[in-house]
GROMACS .gro file of C-alpha atoms in nm:
model
  225
    1UNK     CA    1  10.065  10.249   6.779
    2UNK     CA    2  10.368  10.377   6.546
    3UNK     CA    3  10.638  10.116   6.720
    4UNK     CA    4  10.802  10.433   6.797
    5UNK     CA    5  10.919  10.372   7.225
    6UNK     CA    6  10.947  10.719   7.397
    7UNK     CA    7  11.193  10.796   7.660
    8UNK     CA    8  11.160  11.004   7.931
    9UNK     CA    9  11.357  11.324   7.968
   10UNK     CA   10  11.649  11.284   8.208
   11UNK     CA   11  11.604  11.604   8.448
   12UNK     CA   12  11.961  11.845   8.487
   13UNK     CA   13  12.041  11.976   8.799
   14UNK     CA   14  12.344  12.246   8.839
   15UNK     CA   15  12.584  12.232   9.124
   16UNK     CA   16  12.662  12.480   9.302
   17UNK     CA   17  12.984  12.501   9.464
   18UNK     CA   18  13.249  12.727   9.663
   19UNK     CA   19  13.260  12.933   9.977
   20UNK     CA   20  13.486  12.865  10.254
   21UNK     CA   21  13.730  12.614  10.143
   22UNK     CA   22  13.711  12.403  10.505
   23UNK     CA   23  13.355  12.291  10.305
   24UNK     CA   24  13.541  12.133  10.019
   25UNK     CA   25  13.299  12.235   9.805
   26UNK     CA   26  13.469  12.006   9.538
   27UNK     CA   27  13.474  11.721   9.700
   28UNK     CA   28  13.153  11.771   9.854
   29UNK     CA   29  12.967  11.827   9.506
   30UNK     CA   30  13.177  11.556   9.391
   31UNK     CA   31  12.938  11.304   9.632
   32UNK     CA   32  12.594  11.536   9.483
   33UNK     CA   33  12.730  11.479   9.140
   34UNK     CA   34  12.775  11.052   9.170
   35UNK     CA   35  12.442  11.033   9.335
   36UNK     CA   36  12.240  11.198   9.110
   37UNK     CA   37  12.400  11.092   8.813
   38UNK     CA   38  12.295  10.737   8.909
   39UNK     CA   39  11.964  10.856   8.942
   40UNK     CA   40  12.004  10.922   8.550
   41UNK     CA   41  12.038  11.369   8.617
   42UNK     CA   42  12.246  11.562   8.392
   43UNK     CA   43  12.527  11.737   8.631
   44UNK     CA   44  12.675  12.013   8.538
   45UNK     CA   45  12.878  12.160   8.814
   46UNK     CA   46  12.963  12.567   8.903
   47UNK     CA   47  13.312  12.655   9.053
   48UNK     CA   48  13.123  12.998   9.049
   49UNK     CA   49  12.867  13.244   9.170
   50UNK     CA   50  12.812  13.348   8.759
   51UNK     CA   51  12.560  13.116   8.658
   52UNK     CA   52  12.263  13.252   8.879
   53UNK     CA   53  12.296  13.552   8.567
   54UNK     CA   54  12.137  13.280   8.346
   55UNK     CA   55  11.885  13.299   8.421
   56UNK     CA   56  11.666  13.129   8.147
   57UNK     CA   57  11.897  12.850   8.265
   58UNK     CA   58  11.797  12.828   8.624
   59UNK     CA   59  11.458  12.821   8.461
   60UNK     CA   60  11.496  12.545   8.228
   61UNK     CA   61  11.655  12.311   8.578
   62UNK     CA   62  11.485  12.105   8.705
   63UNK     CA   63  11.667  12.130   9.083
   64UNK     CA   64  11.984  12.360   9.175
   65UNK     CA   65  12.229  12.282   9.444
   66UNK     CA   66  12.438  12.556   9.653
   67UNK     CA   67  12.727  12.405   9.859
   68UNK     CA   68  12.841  12.779   9.902
   69UNK     CA   69  12.896  12.823  10.257
   70UNK     CA   70  12.930  13.270  10.348
   71UNK     CA   71  13.060  13.453  10.115
   72UNK     CA   72  12.859  13.741   9.912
   73UNK     CA   73  12.548  13.702   9.620
   74UNK     CA   74  12.491  14.070   9.417
   75UNK     CA   75  12.136  14.176   9.355
   76UNK     CA   76  12.068  14.084   8.995
   77UNK     CA   77  12.160  13.679   9.039
   78UNK     CA   78  12.029  13.668   9.426
   79UNK     CA   79  11.650  13.770   9.235
   80UNK     CA   80  11.704  13.523   9.019
   81UNK     CA   81  11.769  13.200   9.180
   82UNK     CA   82  11.523  13.291   9.376
   83UNK     CA   83  11.242  13.376   9.089
   84UNK     CA   84  11.366  13.083   8.923
   85UNK     CA   85  11.247  12.831   9.268
   86UNK     CA   86  10.956  13.011   9.285
   87UNK     CA   87  10.832  12.968   8.915
   88UNK     CA   88  10.934  12.567   8.994
   89UNK     CA   89  11.278  12.509   8.991
   90UNK     CA   90  11.385  12.294   9.234
   91UNK     CA   91  11.681  12.315   9.566
   92UNK     CA   92  11.812  12.095   9.787
   93UNK     CA   93  12.041  12.264  10.043
   94UNK     CA   94  12.297  12.041  10.210
   95UNK     CA   95  12.505  12.208  10.535
   96UNK     CA   96  12.702  12.554  10.465
   97UNK     CA   97  12.373  12.646  10.206
   98UNK     CA   98  12.192  12.701  10.530
   99UNK     CA   99  12.490  12.959  10.599
  100UNK     CA  100  12.555  13.181  10.244
  101UNK     CA  101  12.493  13.478  10.128
  102UNK     CA  102  12.462  13.603  10.564
  103UNK     CA  103  12.217  13.877  10.565
  104UNK     CA  104  12.022  13.793  10.254
  105UNK     CA  105  11.708  13.787  10.389
  106UNK     CA  106  11.526  13.668  10.152
  107UNK     CA  107  11.764  13.401   9.988
  108UNK     CA  108  11.755  13.271  10.443
  109UNK     CA  109  11.341  13.297  10.387
  110UNK     CA  110  11.405  13.115  10.107
  111UNK     CA  111  11.564  12.813  10.198
  112UNK     CA  112  11.415  12.781  10.554
  113UNK     CA  113  11.658  12.910  10.798
  114UNK     CA  114  12.085  13.030  10.907
  115UNK     CA  115  12.310  12.869  11.067
  116UNK     CA  116  12.420  13.061  11.399
  117UNK     CA  117  12.638  12.863  11.599
  118UNK     CA  118  12.770  12.501  11.670
  119UNK     CA  119  12.820  12.437  12.025
  120UNK     CA  120  13.063  12.180  12.027
  121UNK     CA  121  13.248  12.172  11.730
  122UNK     CA  122  13.349  11.880  11.547
  123UNK     CA  123  13.358  11.658  11.829
  124UNK     CA  124  12.978  11.618  11.935
  125UNK     CA  125  12.810  11.328  11.937
  126UNK     CA  126  12.397  11.383  11.885
  127UNK     CA  127  12.155  11.156  11.790
  128UNK     CA  128  12.016  11.215  11.479
  129UNK     CA  129  11.593  11.219  11.523
  130UNK     CA  130  11.288  11.110  11.251
  131UNK     CA  131  10.956  11.296  11.383
  132UNK     CA  132  10.728  11.145  11.134
  133UNK     CA  133  10.948  10.775  11.050
  134UNK     CA  134  10.654  10.777  10.825
  135UNK     CA  135  10.705  10.999  10.550
  136UNK     CA  136  10.837  10.856  10.211
  137UNK     CA  137  11.107  11.080  10.288
  138UNK     CA  138  11.338  10.921  10.546
  139UNK     CA  139  11.054  10.603  10.590
  140UNK     CA  140  11.258  10.288  10.693
  141UNK     CA  141  11.579  10.482  10.847
  142UNK     CA  142  11.649  10.411  11.194
  143UNK     CA  143  11.718  10.733  11.415
  144UNK     CA  144  12.113  10.730  11.485
  145UNK     CA  145  12.352  10.885  11.577
  146UNK     CA  146  12.614  11.087  11.444
  147UNK     CA  147  12.956  11.310  11.527
  148UNK     CA  148  12.994  11.636  11.361
  149UNK     CA  149  12.887  12.001  11.372
  150UNK     CA  150  12.508  12.035  11.522
  151UNK     CA  151  12.360  12.315  11.407
  152UNK     CA  152  12.197  12.564  11.613
  153UNK     CA  153  11.957  12.763  11.339
  154UNK     CA  154  11.707  12.976  11.384
  155UNK     CA  155  11.430  12.815  11.179
  156UNK     CA  156  11.165  12.936  10.993
  157UNK     CA  157  10.799  12.770  11.152
  158UNK     CA  158  10.651  12.683  10.810
  159UNK     CA  159  10.928  12.457  10.758
  160UNK     CA  160  10.856  12.042  10.790
  161UNK     CA  161  11.103  11.876  11.034
  162UNK     CA  162  11.235  11.554  10.831
  163UNK     CA  163  11.468  11.528  11.112
  164UNK     CA  164  11.595  11.669  11.441
  165UNK     CA  165  11.839  11.662  11.740
  166UNK     CA  166  11.836  11.738  12.030
  167UNK     CA  167  12.122  11.965  12.260
  168UNK     CA  168  12.033  11.885  12.547
  169UNK     CA  169  12.223  12.091  12.780
  170UNK     CA  170  12.285  12.520  12.721
  171UNK     CA  171  12.568  12.640  12.651
  172UNK     CA  172  12.597  13.034  12.701
  173UNK     CA  173  12.526  13.267  12.613
  174UNK     CA  174  12.308  13.115  12.313
  175UNK     CA  175  12.227  12.867  12.364
  176UNK     CA  176  12.025  12.890  12.685
  177UNK     CA  177  11.768  12.611  12.754
  178UNK     CA  178  11.802  12.243  12.671
  179UNK     CA  179  11.639  12.289  12.257
  180UNK     CA  180  11.453  12.055  12.034
  181UNK     CA  181  11.681  12.187  11.682
  182UNK     CA  182  11.532  12.055  11.295
  183UNK     CA  183  11.852  11.923  11.164
  184UNK     CA  184  11.613  11.830  10.809
  185UNK     CA  185  11.347  11.956  10.697
  186UNK     CA  186  11.144  12.063  10.353
  187UNK     CA  187  10.948  12.299  10.182
  188UNK     CA  188  10.753  12.560   9.925
  189UNK     CA  189  10.898  12.804   9.780
  190UNK     CA  190  10.568  12.972   9.525
  191UNK     CA  191  10.591  12.627   9.220
  192UNK     CA  192  10.932  12.517   9.413
  193UNK     CA  193  10.948  12.259   9.700
  194UNK     CA  194  11.254  12.297   9.902
  195UNK     CA  195  11.476  12.039  10.091
  196UNK     CA  196  11.772  12.124  10.353
  197UNK     CA  197  12.007  11.849  10.566
  198UNK     CA  198  12.215  12.032  10.790
  199UNK     CA  199  12.436  11.722  10.832
  200UNK     CA  200  12.750  11.721  10.557
  201UNK     CA  201  13.022  11.941  10.755
  202UNK     CA  202  13.316  11.621  10.596
  203UNK     CA  203  13.226  11.387  10.321
  204UNK     CA  204  13.247  11.093  10.534
  205UNK     CA  205  12.990  11.200  10.667
  206UNK     CA  206  12.798  11.267  10.318
  207UNK     CA  207  12.911  10.909  10.290
  208UNK     CA  208  12.728  10.750  10.592
  209UNK     CA  209  12.457  10.543  10.426
  210UNK     CA  210  12.156  10.746  10.621
  211UNK     CA  211  12.275  11.066  10.550
  212UNK     CA  212  12.330  10.941  10.179
  213UNK     CA  213  11.969  10.803  10.166
  214UNK     CA  214  11.825  11.166  10.286
  215UNK     CA  215  11.997  11.326  10.110
  216UNK     CA  216  11.908  11.110   9.755
  217UNK     CA  217  11.591  11.096   9.838
  218UNK     CA  218  11.554  11.511   9.963
  219UNK     CA  219  11.696  11.543   9.589
  220UNK     CA  220  11.503  11.326   9.475
  221UNK     CA  221  11.162  11.539   9.584
  222UNK     CA  222  11.234  11.883   9.546
  223UNK     CA  223  11.367  11.820   9.208
  224UNK     CA  224  11.061  11.939   8.934
  225UNK     CA  225  10.803  11.766   8.769
   0.00000   0.00000   0.00000
């Protein structure tokens, strides 16, 4: 032994923010960046989708956080993103991340769902329930109530739901009967880990202690390595 100390490599996260401005993506990016920096990540924030043109950069990242709603993406950058995640780069989506690039089926398949509606808009009050409270990603976080958009989505049946919400009454024509809906989940995409949380319509929602902790654990889980 030569007495040298090996310093662990710091993980790298790419936050890509933009799209629908009503979700205040820049503010969300700053909040998420602080969470990751507290866990010693090197964080880069991008305000355009041009970073997806650099496949090598995506491949070298440990985590990608697309804080993007709606918008369009060209075939090549989308393919670069999909290939990087399939090769092992983790991805963590928050709120409108499941409503990005509408019509891009491969993106929806990768993240695990697609937003359809939020009956009641931003005034809905509902319970966030943890069906498996022993899962390490949610252990110790008690069920809680939140007043914000309640996402009704098409969801890949292979996802593992970490949290659910309950639509207790119909909202015609789309929501035609009461239904349990995943509010947060994890899944695999090739060698890459996917985390998604539908909460985060406003900065104050993502800053709720329970939501912050859910997202912190989810991002750490999804990150490569």
